[in-house]
């Protein structure tokens, strides 16, 4: 990333960065780039949900959605999302409002009740570990910490996790019970898994008979270009490879309709579905089918989801373009930064020189620009290079985002040139 500079030009660049930072700090900003949340205008796209189901209270098969029951969720909603999530409707459950909650529950159930293929409950085993492709989603890592699951970082590549490392670790250590995967437009670096990565995940040898891939397809429909990325079908590939029970698929409409009032999905093999349904039956007498019915009425079919996501894209794409434009104009050619150019999803990863990320985040906060804490993208909050910063462009208005990005680039120049001058 470095560019050679003479001592004179470094002094000049540092002077200018200091001046720009002083101006920035004097502006009394209060801006937030931390949250991968939909903006209010995105939520407005689903406003109609609030007036649905408008007095209707039966599902396609005549079920009264107001009553208890229906642990699998409405079949007509599962049919709409079968394609998007690459899970046949009969192997897909439509449940509560949060896929993170389902991931939490799957971990708890696996700890407390034997998963198909396991010799014992995870809680009865001396040590449990998960592979964590890094950088990754901080809430996956938080779940591991919550339940005492060791985290083993595995580097991400442009094709997905480093599969040589994954295959080795999964084959040699029976304590490795799982891997977190965000296979499309990953959080935070926007990577989509290649067909080869999917094939290797499906067919690799696992020392643990109860090894599971937590396939968090949170951004399955969240494209930012005219060329939607398609990934290979892991559930089918696992079945073909004789590892039908290997994958838990998760997804939700949180960033399709309403982040706090969407519908979450779980897809897997018949044996895993039976296991989850039996466990779920102990904690709930059925999901919120009124919410599911209104999603069916609002989205209608898979084409309805695609059309809706085009409207989401129209709001999000200009924000991602602004991030790329400002990074290029302010930091391009400086040798101080690299950044991702995601084709979908919710995040941009900014890489600054080693040892600078925490300081950039601190200086930005002092100037009124809040960023996700440096390190959050790594297990235990520890980015060994201290180089990764996650940018979430969705929530602020375009004008606020532009201001925040300009300010962030000032902080990167300041911290980067200060480091070089030392
Ligand atoms: C990768 C990933 N998974 C899951 C979630 C949360 O999903 P849900 O709202 O369905 O709980 C997020 C939210 O940012 C995410 O980035």
Short mmCIF file of C-alpha atoms and ligand atoms in Angstrom, two decimals:
data_model
loop_
_atom_site.label_atom_id
_atom_site.label_comp_id
_atom_site.label_asym_id
_atom_site.label_seq_id
_atom_site.Cartn_x
_atom_site.Cartn_y
_atom_site.Cartn_z
CA UNK A 1 0.00 0.00 0.00
CA UNK A 2 2.95 2.38 0.48
CA UNK A 3 3.98 5.17 -1.88
CA UNK A 4 7.49 6.65 -1.61
CA UNK A 5 7.56 10.29 -0.39
CA UNK A 6 10.45 12.71 0.05
CA UNK A 7 10.77 14.19 3.59
CA UNK A 8 9.65 17.59 2.23
CA UNK A 9 6.54 16.35 0.58
CA UNK A 10 5.65 14.26 3.67
CA UNK A 11 5.95 17.38 5.85
CA UNK A 12 3.67 19.28 3.46
CA UNK A 13 1.07 16.51 3.36
CA UNK A 14 1.11 16.18 7.14
CA UNK A 15 0.70 19.94 7.58
CA UNK A 16 -2.29 19.95 5.25
CA UNK A 17 -3.85 16.93 6.98
CA UNK A 18 -3.44 18.63 10.37
CA UNK A 19 -5.08 21.79 9.06
CA UNK A 20 -7.95 19.81 7.48
CA UNK A 21 -8.46 17.91 10.72
CA UNK A 22 -8.59 21.11 12.73
CA UNK A 23 -11.24 22.47 10.35
CA UNK A 24 -13.16 19.18 10.59
CA UNK A 25 -13.08 19.13 14.39
CA UNK A 26 -14.28 22.74 14.45
CA UNK A 27 -17.43 21.92 12.50
CA UNK A 28 -19.20 20.27 15.46
CA UNK A 29 -20.38 17.27 13.43
CA UNK A 30 -22.51 14.47 14.82
CA UNK A 31 -22.54 11.69 12.23
CA UNK A 32 -22.83 7.92 12.50
CA UNK A 33 -21.41 5.36 10.08
CA UNK A 34 -21.68 2.39 12.44
CA UNK A 35 -25.03 0.91 11.74
CA UNK A 36 -25.87 -1.53 8.98
CA UNK A 37 -29.50 -0.50 9.30
CA UNK A 38 -31.95 0.38 6.54
CA UNK A 39 -32.61 4.12 6.24
CA UNK A 40 -36.12 5.41 6.96
CA UNK A 41 -36.78 5.80 3.17
CA UNK A 42 -36.00 2.11 2.72
CA UNK A 43 -38.48 1.20 5.45
CA UNK A 44 -41.05 3.46 3.81
CA UNK A 45 -40.98 1.15 0.77
CA UNK A 46 -42.79 -1.44 2.90
CA UNK A 47 -45.25 0.98 4.52
CA UNK A 48 -48.15 -0.98 3.04
CA UNK A 49 -47.31 -3.85 5.39
CA UNK A 50 -48.71 -1.79 8.24
CA UNK A 51 -52.21 -1.90 6.78
CA UNK A 52 -52.09 -5.60 5.89
CA UNK A 53 -53.53 -8.21 6.18
CA UNK A 54 -56.45 -5.75 6.28
CA UNK A 55 -59.04 -8.02 7.86
CA UNK A 56 -58.02 -11.22 6.10
CA UNK A 57 -57.10 -13.96 8.50
CA UNK A 58 -56.82 -17.21 6.61
CA UNK A 59 -53.80 -18.59 4.81
CA UNK A 60 -53.93 -20.44 1.47
CA UNK A 61 -54.77 -23.76 3.13
CA UNK A 62 -57.50 -22.23 5.28
CA UNK A 63 -55.45 -21.95 8.49
CA UNK A 64 -56.63 -19.17 10.81
CA UNK A 65 -53.40 -17.19 11.14
CA UNK A 66 -54.58 -15.60 14.36
CA UNK A 67 -54.42 -18.88 16.22
CA UNK A 68 -51.67 -21.06 17.66
CA UNK A 69 -49.93 -23.65 15.53
CA UNK A 70 -48.20 -23.94 12.17
CA UNK A 71 -44.65 -24.48 13.46
CA UNK A 72 -43.24 -24.62 9.92
CA UNK A 73 -44.67 -21.24 8.92
CA UNK A 74 -46.97 -20.47 5.98
CA UNK A 75 -46.20 -22.60 2.96
CA UNK A 76 -47.02 -19.77 0.51
CA UNK A 77 -44.32 -17.60 2.11
CA UNK A 78 -41.83 -20.47 2.08
CA UNK A 79 -42.56 -20.93 -1.62
CA UNK A 80 -41.75 -17.26 -2.31
CA UNK A 81 -38.37 -17.51 -0.58
CA UNK A 82 -37.40 -21.04 -1.69
CA UNK A 83 -35.63 -19.70 -4.78
CA UNK A 84 -33.96 -16.73 -3.12
CA UNK A 85 -32.52 -18.91 -0.35
CA UNK A 86 -31.91 -21.99 -2.55
CA UNK A 87 -33.90 -24.26 -0.26
CA UNK A 88 -36.94 -26.29 -1.45
CA UNK A 89 -40.11 -24.98 0.25
CA UNK A 90 -40.64 -28.30 2.04
CA UNK A 91 -37.19 -27.98 3.62
CA UNK A 92 -37.65 -24.33 4.59
CA UNK A 93 -39.20 -23.00 7.82
CA UNK A 94 -40.63 -19.47 8.12
CA UNK A 95 -40.30 -18.42 11.76
CA UNK A 96 -39.90 -15.26 13.86
CA UNK A 97 -38.53 -11.87 12.93
CA UNK A 98 -34.79 -12.45 13.30
CA UNK A 99 -32.34 -14.88 11.72
CA UNK A 100 -29.74 -13.98 14.34
CA UNK A 101 -32.19 -15.30 16.92
CA UNK A 102 -32.36 -18.58 14.95
CA UNK A 103 -28.57 -18.85 14.89
CA UNK A 104 -28.57 -18.26 18.64
CA UNK A 105 -31.24 -20.92 19.12
CA UNK A 106 -29.44 -23.46 16.92
CA UNK A 107 -26.32 -23.05 19.04
CA UNK A 108 -28.30 -23.42 22.27
CA UNK A 109 -30.17 -26.47 20.96
CA UNK A 110 -26.91 -28.08 19.76
CA UNK A 111 -25.37 -27.45 23.17
CA UNK A 112 -28.34 -28.92 25.02
CA UNK A 113 -29.74 -31.62 22.73
CA UNK A 114 -27.87 -33.97 20.44
CA UNK A 115 -27.81 -32.77 16.81
CA UNK A 116 -28.24 -35.41 14.11
CA UNK A 117 -24.96 -37.27 13.70
CA UNK A 118 -23.54 -36.20 17.07
CA UNK A 119 -22.32 -38.65 19.69
CA UNK A 120 -23.22 -36.31 22.55
CA UNK A 121 -24.47 -32.83 23.33
CA UNK A 122 -21.98 -30.07 22.59
CA UNK A 123 -22.17 -28.91 26.21
CA UNK A 124 -20.83 -32.31 27.33
CA UNK A 125 -17.71 -31.97 25.21
CA UNK A 126 -14.51 -30.61 26.63
CA UNK A 127 -13.98 -28.01 23.94
CA UNK A 128 -16.07 -26.66 21.06
CA UNK A 129 -14.60 -24.45 18.33
CA UNK A 130 -15.96 -22.60 15.30
CA UNK A 131 -14.02 -21.38 12.30
CA UNK A 132 -14.49 -17.66 11.79
CA UNK A 133 -13.73 -16.35 8.31
CA UNK A 134 -12.16 -12.97 9.01
CA UNK A 135 -13.05 -10.16 8.62
CA UNK A 136 -16.56 -11.22 9.55
CA UNK A 137 -19.80 -10.31 11.32
CA UNK A 138 -19.27 -9.24 14.93
CA UNK A 139 -22.56 -10.73 16.14
CA UNK A 140 -21.50 -14.22 15.01
CA UNK A 141 -18.39 -13.78 17.10
CA UNK A 142 -20.43 -12.45 20.02
CA UNK A 143 -22.55 -15.63 19.98
CA UNK A 144 -19.42 -17.77 20.21
CA UNK A 145 -18.16 -15.73 23.14
CA UNK A 146 -21.54 -15.90 24.84
CA UNK A 147 -21.50 -19.72 24.76
CA UNK A 148 -17.81 -20.33 25.41
CA UNK A 149 -17.12 -21.53 21.87
CA UNK A 150 -13.48 -21.05 20.85
CA UNK A 151 -13.03 -18.99 17.70
CA UNK A 152 -10.42 -19.90 15.11
CA UNK A 153 -9.89 -17.11 12.57
CA UNK A 154 -9.52 -18.15 8.92
CA UNK A 155 -8.55 -15.49 6.36
CA UNK A 156 -11.08 -14.43 3.74
CA UNK A 157 -10.01 -14.43 0.09
CA UNK A 158 -11.88 -12.95 -2.89
CA UNK A 159 -13.46 -16.44 -3.34
CA UNK A 160 -14.58 -16.98 0.26
CA UNK A 161 -12.65 -18.39 3.23
CA UNK A 162 -9.18 -19.81 2.59
CA UNK A 163 -10.32 -23.36 1.83
CA UNK A 164 -6.92 -24.99 2.31
CA UNK A 165 -6.99 -23.76 5.92
CA UNK A 166 -10.66 -24.69 6.38
CA UNK A 167 -10.19 -28.22 5.04
CA UNK A 168 -7.13 -28.81 7.20
CA UNK A 169 -8.71 -27.54 10.43
CA UNK A 170 -12.03 -29.32 9.91
CA UNK A 171 -10.34 -32.61 9.00
CA UNK A 172 -7.86 -32.70 11.86
CA UNK A 173 -9.77 -31.37 14.89
CA UNK A 174 -13.02 -33.01 16.10
CA UNK A 175 -13.60 -30.03 18.41
CA UNK A 176 -14.28 -27.90 15.31
CA UNK A 177 -18.06 -28.14 15.17
CA UNK A 178 -18.90 -25.33 12.84
CA UNK A 179 -18.01 -22.47 10.54
CA UNK A 180 -19.73 -19.11 10.08
CA UNK A 181 -20.35 -18.24 6.43
CA UNK A 182 -21.99 -15.19 4.87
CA UNK A 183 -21.82 -16.58 1.35
CA UNK A 184 -23.13 -13.68 -0.71
CA UNK A 185 -22.00 -10.04 -0.44
CA UNK A 186 -20.40 -10.91 2.90
CA UNK A 187 -20.38 -8.67 5.95
CA UNK A 188 -18.11 -6.69 5.87
CA UNK A 189 -16.10 -7.12 2.66
CA UNK A 190 -18.81 -7.95 0.13
CA UNK A 191 -17.24 -11.21 -1.03
CA UNK A 192 -19.38 -13.88 -2.72
CA UNK A 193 -18.27 -17.49 -2.47
CA UNK A 194 -17.06 -19.11 -5.70
CA UNK A 195 -18.53 -22.37 -6.98
CA UNK A 196 -15.29 -24.12 -6.06
CA UNK A 197 -15.51 -22.87 -2.46
CA UNK A 198 -19.09 -24.15 -2.18
CA UNK A 199 -18.12 -27.53 -3.65
CA UNK A 200 -15.19 -27.89 -1.27
CA UNK A 201 -17.31 -26.94 1.77
CA UNK A 202 -19.87 -29.58 0.78
CA UNK A 203 -17.44 -32.42 0.21
CA UNK A 204 -14.54 -31.83 2.65
CA UNK A 205 -13.71 -34.42 5.30
CA UNK A 206 -14.83 -33.48 8.81
CA UNK A 207 -13.35 -35.03 11.95
CA UNK A 208 -16.54 -34.11 13.86
CA UNK A 209 -19.52 -36.21 12.69
CA UNK A 210 -21.78 -33.32 13.81
CA UNK A 211 -19.90 -30.53 11.98
CA UNK A 212 -22.26 -27.77 10.77
CA UNK A 213 -21.94 -24.90 8.31
CA UNK A 214 -23.91 -21.89 9.57
CA UNK A 215 -24.81 -20.51 6.10
CA UNK A 216 -26.04 -17.02 6.92
CA UNK A 217 -27.42 -15.88 3.58
CA UNK A 218 -28.45 -12.50 4.98
CA UNK A 219 -27.81 -10.66 1.67
CA UNK A 220 -29.18 -13.24 -0.78
CA UNK A 221 -31.35 -10.71 -2.65
CA UNK A 222 -29.43 -7.52 -1.90
CA UNK A 223 -27.80 -6.63 -5.21
CA UNK A 224 -26.23 -3.26 -6.03
CA UNK A 225 -25.59 -3.81 -9.76
CA UNK A 226 -27.34 -5.00 -12.92
CA UNK A 227 -25.50 -8.29 -12.65
CA UNK A 228 -26.80 -10.10 -9.58
CA UNK A 229 -24.28 -12.57 -8.22
CA UNK A 230 -25.49 -16.17 -8.15
CA UNK A 231 -23.81 -18.59 -5.79
CA UNK A 232 -23.85 -22.38 -5.97
CA UNK A 233 -26.49 -24.30 -4.01
CA UNK A 234 -24.73 -25.57 -0.88
CA UNK A 235 -27.70 -27.53 0.49
CA UNK A 236 -27.94 -29.58 -2.73
CA UNK A 237 -24.15 -29.95 -2.96
CA UNK A 238 -23.99 -31.29 0.62
CA UNK A 239 -26.73 -33.84 -0.13
CA UNK A 240 -24.94 -34.94 -3.31
CA UNK A 241 -21.68 -35.33 -1.43
CA UNK A 242 -23.33 -37.56 1.17
CA UNK A 243 -23.25 -34.82 3.81
CA UNK A 244 -26.93 -33.88 3.76
CA UNK A 245 -27.01 -32.78 7.41
CA UNK A 246 -23.96 -30.53 7.18
CA UNK A 247 -25.64 -27.17 6.54
CA UNK A 248 -28.02 -24.87 8.39
CA UNK A 249 -29.28 -22.12 6.03
CA UNK A 250 -30.43 -18.82 7.56
CA UNK A 251 -32.04 -15.79 5.98
CA UNK A 252 -34.57 -13.08 6.69
CA UNK A 253 -36.51 -10.17 5.26
CA UNK A 254 -34.94 -7.77 7.77
CA UNK A 255 -33.28 -5.79 4.98
CA UNK A 256 -36.04 -6.51 2.47
CA UNK A 257 -39.11 -5.26 4.35
CA UNK A 258 -38.77 -4.15 7.99
CA UNK A 259 -35.62 -4.76 10.01
CA UNK A 260 -37.53 -5.14 13.26
CA UNK A 261 -40.65 -6.82 11.91
CA UNK A 262 -39.65 -9.08 9.04
CA UNK A 263 -39.68 -12.87 8.77
CA UNK A 264 -36.69 -15.16 9.33
CA UNK A 265 -36.10 -18.50 7.61
CA UNK A 266 -34.28 -21.72 8.39
CA UNK A 267 -33.51 -24.34 5.74
CA UNK A 268 -31.83 -27.71 6.09
CA UNK A 269 -32.03 -31.48 5.64
CA UNK A 270 -35.15 -33.40 6.77
CA UNK A 271 -33.25 -34.74 9.83
CA UNK A 272 -32.11 -31.28 10.91
CA UNK A 273 -35.61 -29.84 10.36
CA UNK A 274 -37.10 -32.55 12.56
CA UNK A 275 -34.51 -31.78 15.24
CA UNK A 276 -35.14 -28.02 15.15
CA UNK A 277 -38.92 -28.36 15.03
CA UNK A 278 -38.88 -30.68 18.05
CA UNK A 279 -36.77 -28.19 19.97
CA UNK A 280 -38.81 -25.19 18.79
CA UNK A 281 -42.02 -26.89 19.88
CA UNK A 282 -40.79 -26.60 23.45
CA UNK A 283 -40.26 -22.85 23.24
CA UNK A 284 -43.19 -21.66 21.10
CA UNK A 285 -46.65 -22.84 20.03
CA UNK A 286 -46.14 -21.30 16.62
CA UNK A 287 -44.70 -18.25 14.84
CA UNK A 288 -46.42 -14.94 14.05
CA UNK A 289 -48.45 -16.07 11.05
CA UNK A 290 -50.27 -12.73 10.72
CA UNK A 291 -46.92 -11.13 9.91
CA UNK A 292 -46.17 -13.96 7.51
CA UNK A 293 -49.53 -13.52 5.77
CA UNK A 294 -48.99 -9.80 5.31
CA UNK A 295 -45.57 -10.52 3.81
CA UNK A 296 -47.22 -12.91 1.34
CA UNK A 297 -49.83 -10.30 0.39
CA UNK A 298 -47.22 -7.54 0.07
CA UNK A 299 -44.46 -9.40 -1.81
CA UNK A 300 -46.76 -11.78 -3.75
CA UNK A 301 -44.08 -13.96 -5.38
CA UNK A 302 -40.36 -14.25 -6.16
CA UNK A 303 -40.72 -11.58 -8.89
CA UNK A 304 -42.33 -9.32 -6.31
CA UNK A 305 -39.25 -9.74 -4.09
CA UNK A 306 -36.96 -8.92 -7.03
CA UNK A 307 -38.97 -5.80 -7.94
CA UNK A 308 -38.96 -4.66 -4.32
CA UNK A 309 -35.19 -5.16 -4.08
CA UNK A 310 -34.75 -3.01 -7.18
CA UNK A 311 -36.47 -0.20 -5.30
CA UNK A 312 -34.15 -0.81 -2.34
CA UNK A 313 -31.19 -0.71 -4.69
CA UNK A 314 -32.29 2.65 -6.14
CA UNK A 315 -31.92 4.11 -2.65
CA UNK A 316 -28.72 2.30 -1.67
CA UNK A 317 -26.64 2.40 -4.84
CA UNK A 318 -26.06 6.19 -4.83
CA UNK A 319 -24.74 5.89 -1.27
CA UNK A 320 -22.26 3.16 -2.18
CA UNK A 321 -21.23 5.18 -5.24
CA UNK A 322 -20.62 8.23 -3.05
CA UNK A 323 -18.42 6.18 -0.70
CA UNK A 324 -16.34 4.87 -3.64
CA UNK A 325 -16.12 8.32 -5.27
CA UNK A 326 -14.94 10.08 -2.10
CA UNK A 327 -12.45 7.36 -1.17
CA UNK A 328 -10.99 7.51 -4.68
CA UNK A 329 -10.80 11.30 -4.89
CA UNK A 330 -9.38 11.80 -1.39
CA UNK A 331 -7.24 8.71 -0.85
CA UNK A 332 -6.61 7.29 -4.34
CA UNK A 333 -2.87 7.17 -5.09
CA UNK A 334 -1.85 8.12 -1.53
CA UNK A 335 -0.88 4.57 -0.64
CA UNK A 336 -2.78 5.07 2.62
CA UNK A 337 -5.84 2.95 1.95
CA UNK A 338 -7.49 0.12 0.06
CA UNK A 339 -11.22 -0.46 -0.04
CA UNK A 340 -13.75 -2.93 -1.36
CA UNK A 341 -16.20 -2.29 -4.18
CA UNK A 342 -19.13 -4.52 -3.19
CA UNK A 343 -21.66 -5.70 -5.77
CA UNK A 344 -24.29 -6.06 -3.07
CA UNK A 345 -24.91 -6.20 0.66
CA UNK A 346 -24.54 -3.45 3.21
CA UNK A 347 -20.88 -2.73 3.84
CA UNK A 348 -17.59 -1.40 2.50
CA UNK A 349 -14.32 -2.48 4.09
CA UNK A 350 -11.62 0.15 4.33
CA UNK A 351 -8.10 -1.05 4.96
CA UNK A 352 -5.64 1.48 6.37
CA UNK A 353 -1.91 0.98 7.08
CA UNK A 354 -1.15 -1.58 9.79
CA UNK A 355 -1.42 -0.12 13.27
CA UNK A 356 -3.67 2.78 12.19
CA UNK A 357 -7.31 1.57 12.33
CA UNK A 358 -7.94 2.21 16.05
CA UNK A 359 -6.36 5.65 15.84
CA UNK A 360 -8.39 6.60 12.74
CA UNK A 361 -11.59 5.54 14.53
CA UNK A 362 -10.55 7.53 17.63
CA UNK A 363 -9.73 10.69 15.69
CA UNK A 364 -12.99 10.39 13.73
CA UNK A 365 -14.97 10.04 16.97
CA UNK A 366 -13.23 13.12 18.40
CA UNK A 367 -14.37 15.01 15.29
CA UNK A 368 -17.98 13.80 15.71
CA UNK A 369 -17.96 10.86 13.25
CA UNK A 370 -18.77 7.54 14.89
CA UNK A 371 -17.45 4.39 13.20
CA UNK A 372 -17.77 0.71 14.11
CA UNK A 373 -14.99 0.05 16.66
CA UNK A 374 -11.80 -1.10 14.96
CA UNK A 375 -11.37 -4.80 15.65
CA UNK A 376 -15.12 -5.56 15.67
CA UNK A 377 -14.69 -7.42 12.37
CA UNK A 378 -12.37 -9.95 14.06
CA UNK A 379 -12.89 -12.67 16.69
CA UNK A 380 -12.45 -11.37 20.26
CA UNK A 381 -12.41 -7.82 18.82
CA UNK A 382 -8.76 -8.30 17.98
CA UNK A 383 -7.57 -7.31 14.53
CA UNK A 384 -3.90 -8.35 14.79
CA UNK A 385 -2.90 -5.88 12.06
CA UNK A 386 -5.16 -3.10 13.39
CA UNK A 387 -5.96 -2.24 9.77
CA UNK A 388 -9.66 -2.95 9.08
CA UNK A 389 -12.49 -0.40 9.30
CA UNK A 390 -16.09 -1.28 8.43
CA UNK A 391 -18.16 1.42 6.72
CA UNK A 392 -21.97 1.14 6.79
CA UNK A 393 -23.37 3.60 4.22
CA UNK A 394 -27.08 2.70 4.40
CA UNK A 395 -28.51 4.67 7.32
CA UNK A 396 -27.34 8.30 6.99
CA UNK A 397 -28.81 10.57 4.34
CA UNK A 398 -26.67 11.00 1.22
CA UNK A 399 -25.59 14.48 2.38
CA UNK A 400 -24.63 13.22 5.84
CA UNK A 401 -22.82 10.25 4.36
CA UNK A 402 -20.78 12.49 2.06
CA UNK A 403 -19.80 14.70 4.99
CA UNK A 404 -18.88 11.71 7.12
CA UNK A 405 -16.82 10.12 4.34
CA UNK A 406 -14.95 13.37 3.65
CA UNK A 407 -14.19 13.60 7.35
CA UNK A 408 -13.09 9.98 7.54
CA UNK A 409 -10.61 10.48 4.70
CA UNK A 410 -9.12 13.46 6.56
CA UNK A 411 -8.58 11.19 9.59
CA UNK A 412 -6.95 8.49 7.42
CA UNK A 413 -4.54 11.07 5.93
CA UNK A 414 -3.74 12.52 9.34
CA UNK A 415 -3.07 9.19 11.06
CA UNK A 416 -1.34 7.66 8.04
CA UNK A 417 1.06 10.58 7.50
CA UNK A 418 1.71 10.87 11.24
CA UNK A 419 2.75 7.23 11.27
CA UNK A 420 5.04 7.71 8.28
CA UNK A 421 6.65 10.75 9.86
CA UNK A 422 7.61 8.78 12.99
C1 LIG B 1 -24.48 -11.27 8.14
C2 LIG B 1 -25.69 -10.90 8.93
N1 LIG B 1 -26.47 -11.84 9.45
C3 LIG B 1 -27.55 -11.55 10.17
C4 LIG B 1 -27.90 -10.24 10.42
C5 LIG B 1 -29.11 -9.97 11.26
O1 LIG B 1 -30.20 -10.61 10.70
P1 LIG B 1 -31.66 -10.56 11.34
O2 LIG B 1 -32.15 -9.18 11.29
O3 LIG B 1 -32.45 -11.50 10.48
O4 LIG B 1 -31.54 -11.07 12.75
C6 LIG B 1 -27.11 -9.21 9.91
C7 LIG B 1 -27.44 -7.80 10.20
O5 LIG B 1 -26.68 -6.90 9.97
C8 LIG B 1 -25.98 -9.53 9.15
O6 LIG B 1 -25.17 -8.60 8.63
#
